[in-house]
Amino acid sequence: MDGVIRYLNTDLELISADDLTALAVAFEVGGVRPLHAAQGADGLWYACFETEQQHAEPEPNVAAMLALVESLVPPLRTVWARCSRREFNIGYDCGREPWAFNQGLSAELLGRMAAAGASLRVTLYPRREPGPPN
């Protein structure tokens, strides 16, 4: 890492008692690829998605995923609604510069997130030094 603060990506994280396989297929067809979608040892289903196209700020990535959620056919919209977690997790690499850094989400996008029943989380990854050579 070069010490510069930067937006990495936004993950959409889901947890459900229902099978998320069909939802994962629909997301992938819509350009939102599953990083994983599987049933855990606890019997719950866990899935994590991100957009195929990445942007320099989170708003376009969140907007693309929300557009897909908003277009789901009723049976898949029910699967979405039954998830116990529907969370957009925005990730940043944290460095020493610039002195100030900010990015935001518009009121419109936040309203769409709320209407979809989704929450927001921000993850900050601390400055990491390269590991020793293998």
PDB file of N, CA, C and O in Angstrom, residues 17-43:
ATOM      1  N   ALA A  17     -32.400 -17.545   6.755  1.00  0.00           N
ATOM      2  CA  ALA A  17     -32.757 -18.940   7.030  1.00  0.00           C
ATOM      3  C   ALA A  17     -33.155 -19.634   5.735  1.00  0.00           C
ATOM      4  O   ALA A  17     -33.178 -20.857   5.660  1.00  0.00           O
ATOM      5  N   ASP A  18     -33.459 -18.852   4.695  1.00  0.00           N
ATOM      6  CA  ASP A  18     -33.870 -19.387   3.394  1.00  0.00           C
ATOM      7  C   ASP A  18     -32.657 -19.594   2.485  1.00  0.00           C
ATOM      8  O   ASP A  18     -31.660 -18.870   2.572  1.00  0.00           O
ATOM      9  N   ASP A  19     -32.767 -20.537   1.592  1.00  0.00           N
ATOM     10  CA  ASP A  19     -31.748 -20.807   0.589  1.00  0.00           C
ATOM     11  C   ASP A  19     -31.561 -19.555  -0.281  1.00  0.00           C
ATOM     12  O   ASP A  19     -32.516 -19.016  -0.830  1.00  0.00           O
ATOM     13  N   LEU A  20     -30.325 -19.102  -0.408  1.00  0.00           N
ATOM     14  CA  LEU A  20     -30.025 -17.887  -1.178  1.00  0.00           C
ATOM     15  C   LEU A  20     -29.495 -18.188  -2.581  1.00  0.00           C
ATOM     16  O   LEU A  20     -29.090 -17.274  -3.294  1.00  0.00           O
ATOM     17  N   THR A  21     -29.531 -19.438  -3.004  1.00  0.00           N
ATOM     18  CA  THR A  21     -28.971 -19.826  -4.301  1.00  0.00           C
ATOM     19  C   THR A  21     -29.653 -19.102  -5.463  1.00  0.00           C
ATOM     20  O   THR A  21     -28.967 -18.541  -6.336  1.00  0.00           O
ATOM     21  N   ALA A  22     -30.967 -19.088  -5.519  1.00  0.00           N
ATOM     22  CA  ALA A  22     -31.674 -18.442  -6.635  1.00  0.00           C
ATOM     23  C   ALA A  22     -31.418 -16.941  -6.641  1.00  0.00           C
ATOM     24  O   ALA A  22     -31.265 -16.337  -7.710  1.00  0.00           O
ATOM     25  N   LEU A  23     -31.339 -16.335  -5.473  1.00  0.00           N
ATOM     26  CA  LEU A  23     -31.039 -14.911  -5.392  1.00  0.00           C
ATOM     27  C   LEU A  23     -29.625 -14.640  -5.898  1.00  0.00           C
ATOM     28  O   LEU A  23     -29.390 -13.684  -6.642  1.00  0.00           O
ATOM     29  N   ALA A  24     -28.686 -15.497  -5.546  1.00  0.00           N
ATOM     30  CA  ALA A  24     -27.303 -15.348  -6.015  1.00  0.00           C
ATOM     31  C   ALA A  24     -27.219 -15.446  -7.535  1.00  0.00           C
ATOM     32  O   ALA A  24     -26.491 -14.690  -8.176  1.00  0.00           O
ATOM     33  N   VAL A  25     -27.981 -16.350  -8.124  1.00  0.00           N
ATOM     34  CA  VAL A  25     -28.002 -16.486  -9.583  1.00  0.00           C
ATOM     35  C   VAL A  25     -28.559 -15.216 -10.216  1.00  0.00           C
ATOM     36  O   VAL A  25     -27.993 -14.687 -11.187  1.00  0.00           O
ATOM     37  N   ALA A  26     -29.645 -14.699  -9.678  1.00  0.00           N
ATOM     38  CA  ALA A  26     -30.251 -13.474 -10.216  1.00  0.00           C
ATOM     39  C   ALA A  26     -29.284 -12.302 -10.109  1.00  0.00           C
ATOM     40  O   ALA A  26     -29.173 -11.490 -11.034  1.00  0.00           O
ATOM     41  N   PHE A  27     -28.587 -12.190  -9.002  1.00  0.00           N
ATOM     42  CA  PHE A  27     -27.621 -11.107  -8.841  1.00  0.00           C
ATOM     43  C   PHE A  27     -26.493 -11.246  -9.861  1.00  0.00           C
ATOM     44  O   PHE A  27     -26.092 -10.260 -10.486  1.00  0.00           O
ATOM     45  N   GLU A  28     -25.985 -12.461 -10.024  1.00  0.00           N
ATOM     46  CA  GLU A  28     -24.877 -12.661 -10.966  1.00  0.00           C
ATOM     47  C   GLU A  28     -25.293 -12.310 -12.393  1.00  0.00           C
ATOM     48  O   GLU A  28     -24.544 -11.655 -13.123  1.00  0.00           O
ATOM     49  N   VAL A  29     -26.481 -12.722 -12.796  1.00  0.00           N
ATOM     50  CA  VAL A  29     -26.990 -12.382 -14.129  1.00  0.00           C
ATOM     51  C   VAL A  29     -27.083 -10.862 -14.286  1.00  0.00           C
ATOM     52  O   VAL A  29     -26.839 -10.323 -15.359  1.00  0.00           O
ATOM     53  N   GLY A  30     -27.377 -10.167 -13.198  1.00  0.00           N
ATOM     54  CA  GLY A  30     -27.504  -8.712 -13.222  1.00  0.00           C
ATOM     55  C   GLY A  30     -26.195  -7.960 -13.047  1.00  0.00           C
ATOM     56  O   GLY A  30     -26.196  -6.740 -12.887  1.00  0.00           O
ATOM     57  N   GLY A  31     -25.060  -8.665 -13.024  1.00  0.00           N
ATOM     58  CA  GLY A  31     -23.761  -7.996 -12.928  1.00  0.00           C
ATOM     59  C   GLY A  31     -23.281  -7.764 -11.504  1.00  0.00           C
ATOM     60  O   GLY A  31     -22.340  -7.008 -11.283  1.00  0.00           O
ATOM     61  N   VAL A  32     -23.908  -8.414 -10.542  1.00  0.00           N
ATOM     62  CA  VAL A  32     -23.484  -8.328  -9.146  1.00  0.00           C
ATOM     63  C   VAL A  32     -23.051  -9.733  -8.742  1.00  0.00           C
ATOM     64  O   VAL A  32     -23.867 -10.605  -8.493  1.00  0.00           O
ATOM     65  N   ARG A  33     -21.742  -9.938  -8.740  1.00  0.00           N
ATOM     66  CA  ARG A  33     -21.222 -11.294  -8.578  1.00  0.00           C
ATOM     67  C   ARG A  33     -21.167 -11.730  -7.121  1.00  0.00           C
ATOM     68  O   ARG A  33     -20.835 -10.936  -6.238  1.00  0.00           O
ATOM     69  N   PRO A  34     -21.487 -12.993  -6.901  1.00  0.00           N
ATOM     70  CA  PRO A  34     -21.372 -13.519  -5.539  1.00  0.00           C
ATOM     71  C   PRO A  34     -19.905 -13.827  -5.214  1.00  0.00           C
ATOM     72  O   PRO A  34     -19.229 -14.493  -5.995  1.00  0.00           O
ATOM     73  N   LEU A  35     -19.431 -13.328  -4.103  1.00  0.00           N
ATOM     74  CA  LEU A  35     -18.115 -13.717  -3.614  1.00  0.00           C
ATOM     75  C   LEU A  35     -18.231 -15.061  -2.910  1.00  0.00           C
ATOM     76  O   LEU A  35     -17.313 -15.862  -2.935  1.00  0.00           O
ATOM     77  N   HIS A  36     -19.382 -15.270  -2.277  1.00  0.00           N
ATOM     78  CA  HIS A  36     -19.758 -16.577  -1.742  1.00  0.00           C
ATOM     79  C   HIS A  36     -21.253 -16.564  -1.455  1.00  0.00           C
ATOM     80  O   HIS A  36     -21.843 -15.519  -1.225  1.00  0.00           O
ATOM     81  N   ALA A  37     -21.834 -17.734  -1.504  1.00  0.00           N
ATOM     82  CA  ALA A  37     -23.248 -17.927  -1.166  1.00  0.00           C
ATOM     83  C   ALA A  37     -23.393 -19.395  -0.789  1.00  0.00           C
ATOM     84  O   ALA A  37     -23.369 -20.267  -1.642  1.00  0.00           O
ATOM     85  N   ALA A  38     -23.503 -19.627   0.511  1.00  0.00           N
ATOM     86  CA  ALA A  38     -23.536 -21.011   0.978  1.00  0.00           C
ATOM     87  C   ALA A  38     -24.208 -21.100   2.340  1.00  0.00           C
ATOM     88  O   ALA A  38     -24.309 -20.108   3.060  1.00  0.00           O
ATOM     89  N   GLN A  39     -24.615 -22.297   2.656  1.00  0.00           N
ATOM     90  CA  GLN A  39     -25.214 -22.551   3.956  1.00  0.00           C
ATOM     91  C   GLN A  39     -24.102 -22.814   4.971  1.00  0.00           C
ATOM     92  O   GLN A  39     -23.167 -23.571   4.716  1.00  0.00           O
ATOM     93  N   GLY A  40     -24.207 -22.155   6.120  1.00  0.00           N
ATOM     94  CA  GLY A  40     -23.227 -22.340   7.173  1.00  0.00           C
ATOM     95  C   GLY A  40     -23.548 -23.534   8.048  1.00  0.00           C
ATOM     96  O   GLY A  40     -24.624 -24.131   7.957  1.00  0.00           O
ATOM     97  N   ALA A  41     -22.616 -23.865   8.930  1.00  0.00           N
ATOM     98  CA  ALA A  41     -22.789 -24.993   9.854  1.00  0.00           C
ATOM     99  C   ALA A  41     -23.973 -24.772  10.789  1.00  0.00           C
ATOM    100  O   ALA A  41     -24.545 -25.730  11.296  1.00  0.00           O
ATOM    101  N   ASP A  42     -24.354 -23.513  10.991  1.00  0.00           N
ATOM    102  CA  ASP A  42     -25.493 -23.191  11.860  1.00  0.00           C
ATOM    103  C   ASP A  42     -26.840 -23.319  11.155  1.00  0.00           C
ATOM    104  O   ASP A  42     -27.883 -23.053  11.734  1.00  0.00           O
ATOM    105  N   GLY A  43     -26.809 -23.707   9.866  1.00  0.00           N
ATOM    106  CA  GLY A  43     -28.052 -23.872   9.104  1.00  0.00           C
ATOM    107  C   GLY A  43     -28.507 -22.618   8.389  1.00  0.00           C
ATOM    108  O   GLY A  43     -29.394 -22.682   7.541  1.00  0.00           O
TER     109      GLY A  43
END
